[in-house]
Amino acid sequence: MMLLEEKNSLPFFWCIGISYHNTTVEFRSKFAINTVMYEQMLESASDYGVSSLFVLSTCNRTEVYGIAKDPTLLAALMCKFTSGDFKAFKEFAYTKNATTAIQHLFHVAAGIDSQILGDYEIVGQLKIAHGFAKERQATCAFLDRLFNTVLQSSRAIRSQTALSSGTVSVAYAAVQFLQEHALTLTEQKVLVIGTGDIGKNTCKNLLQGQADIQLSVTNRTEEKAKAFAAELGIPVIPFAQMQEAINQSNIIIVATNAPQPIVVTEMIEADTFKIIIDLSIPNNVSAELGLRDKITLANVDDLSKINDATLQKRQEEVPKAKALISYYVHEFAEWYIMRQNVPVIKAAKEKIQELNCQLSSAIESPELSEKVQKVLNNMAVKLKQEKRPGCTYIEAINDYVQLTPSDNRNELNQKM
């Protein structure tokens, strides 16, 4: 049930969220939203006065985009189904409304607001987030049109700028971190746990230029791991044998989506040297392991500190990306403005048709329908240029009358 008129969505469009800008990965973990939580949020949205929404939950941020009279309704809905505290969330959360929220979504999709500038993986995450909500009829025409325009903007930035050039991403950063903290990757035994998008991309980056690396993968759903491993020609470790594989590996990369750590202190023998990278949100590696002298543990916040020539080049492309965003924001604004005028145009059309019915049967010709459409087209142009629907409505009626043959106007005047 729509709680707000869709045509008036803009004043009630909000983005509430937390991100890497001012929170730690541990804090964000408390508000991470998995598929089950997402489903529950969508089912309960109307109970919280939220008419439509979609949720973006990644390693860098948790954001809710939705239509509601008050942003606290969105925050309350989110906190209901996460382990985080509402008061703590309000302390660190940002709230964006109307055009500011729209601008933010465009920046997020472009990778401008990503922890690693230009990280294009966010686009796939956004598609999944919006698609999940739309499939469950939790979005509306406003959100759908906005999202489609955002995707157009993102594609334009991808093709017309170098903002996402090179191979800088969380997966790339993980490999660079290993190159900086391991003497060499040659003949290292590396175990990647998880074969989602980030896990897959990490494996591909590891294999580039590292022919002698001993890489293997494991995943809770073994069929998925086997299909991916066959694609790359690397071995698969059955998930039940993960403990043994951890013992035999020098480097462990965790890219899973479990609600709690799957690599815990008891699984790592004391006094063993290991590099562990946790790419998961919430954290899927116990933080206590990072306290051991012989273990190097890094999470997504640690990886974001990379700074190389590729990122510097991307920074130079930001003004170009923002210029493209401005173009697409205006395109969405035009659609929204015209949407507001649909009721006025509809009323004018009905009145013109009413006048038409009062004309004599002598007017029955193809020219009449063309004149009606011409009046409506002129009216649409004026509505787009001017904010005076009442006057435009009157002018439309007048335009129609002026386009009507004089003999028929006399007959119409007699009837009125």
Phi, psi and omega in degrees: 000130179282123181269344180227149177294126182301324184293344178250031188292325189306312181297340184252012179271125184231152165234122175238142181181178174228153180211183181294345184302321183220018178225155178275166179296328178295318180293316181296330180301328182291339182246012176293142185240118177268182185299319180296314179298318181300314179302315180296321179297316181295321180292330184260359187305313183296330178294337181259009179077021179257118187276330178200152184190165162213156189237132177248117180231110181230184179292341183260341188198158165230119183226142175244123175253121184199171179254118180201158180288335183217137182293336180296336177294320177294318180295318179296320178298315182294313184292335178300326187249012174240172182273357182281160181267137182299318180295318179294321179297314182299329182294325185249352186284153171250149180234126180234140186233147171053236185296328178294321178293321178298312180302319181298316180298319177299318180294319179298312182295332180281344184089005180290329181262009182285155179297325171249108188311129177081008181299113187276353179297338182297331181296315178297321179294322177294318179300316179295317182298311181290318181299321180300316181289320182294320178301333180259017176056037181259359178256182180219178182300322180298308181294320181295315179295318178300313182297318179296322178291323177299318178295320177300317179297316181298318179294321179296318179295321180297320185271334187254355177227173178254026182298327180249025181289161181076197184233041179272118178202180177299319179296318178297316181298326178297318180292318179297322177300317179297320180295331180276334187250352175249143180301320177199153176266352180297128177063014174287144175267113185244130177246123174254121180257115182109128181237042169282191183301315182293318178298317179297313181296326178295316178300315181297318179293324179295323184282343179288112179075010180234066187296332185265004181289141179259091186253135175221159181231157173216153182205148181300319174269101189294327181298321179296318180294320181296318181296318181289317181298322178296326179296322182262348181073040179239157182285154177249134175258124176304140184301328180293341180256019183299321181301315179296320180294324178296317180299326185270353185259144175274328183234131181234126178242121184251118180227058182252182183226042181278153180287346179214167182305138174252346173246108186244171187302324183294341184275346182249120181295145179296150177061031175248139179275124177210149170251124182238128177243123180256108180261016187259151170223119359293167182305133178250012174234132180300129182297335181299333180296332179290347180277347181283140184297327187263006179243131174256116182243130179229145175242187186295330178292322178295322183290335184290351184277002179296148180211105181229184184297326180298315180294323178296321178294321179296321180301325180291340182270353183302314179303322178296318180296319181294327177295319177294320178300317179301320179299313183286330174297317178294325178296317177294321180299320178298316178299316183295317180298316179295328179296325178294332184270356180303315179300323179294314179297321180296318180296319179296318180297318180295320181292318179297319178295325177296316177297321181298321181295335182277348178287157180291161181296351180291342183275358185296093180206157179300336183297330185296312181296327177295322180292321177300314181294324180296318178298315182295322178296317177298321180295318180299320179296316181294321179296325180291328184268332186230150180255066179213066185302325180298311179296319181296324178299313180297317180298324180297316178299316180297317179302319182294315181299320181293331180279350181277136178309144186301321180298320181288329177296321180297319180293322180294317181298323179295324180285335181271000000 
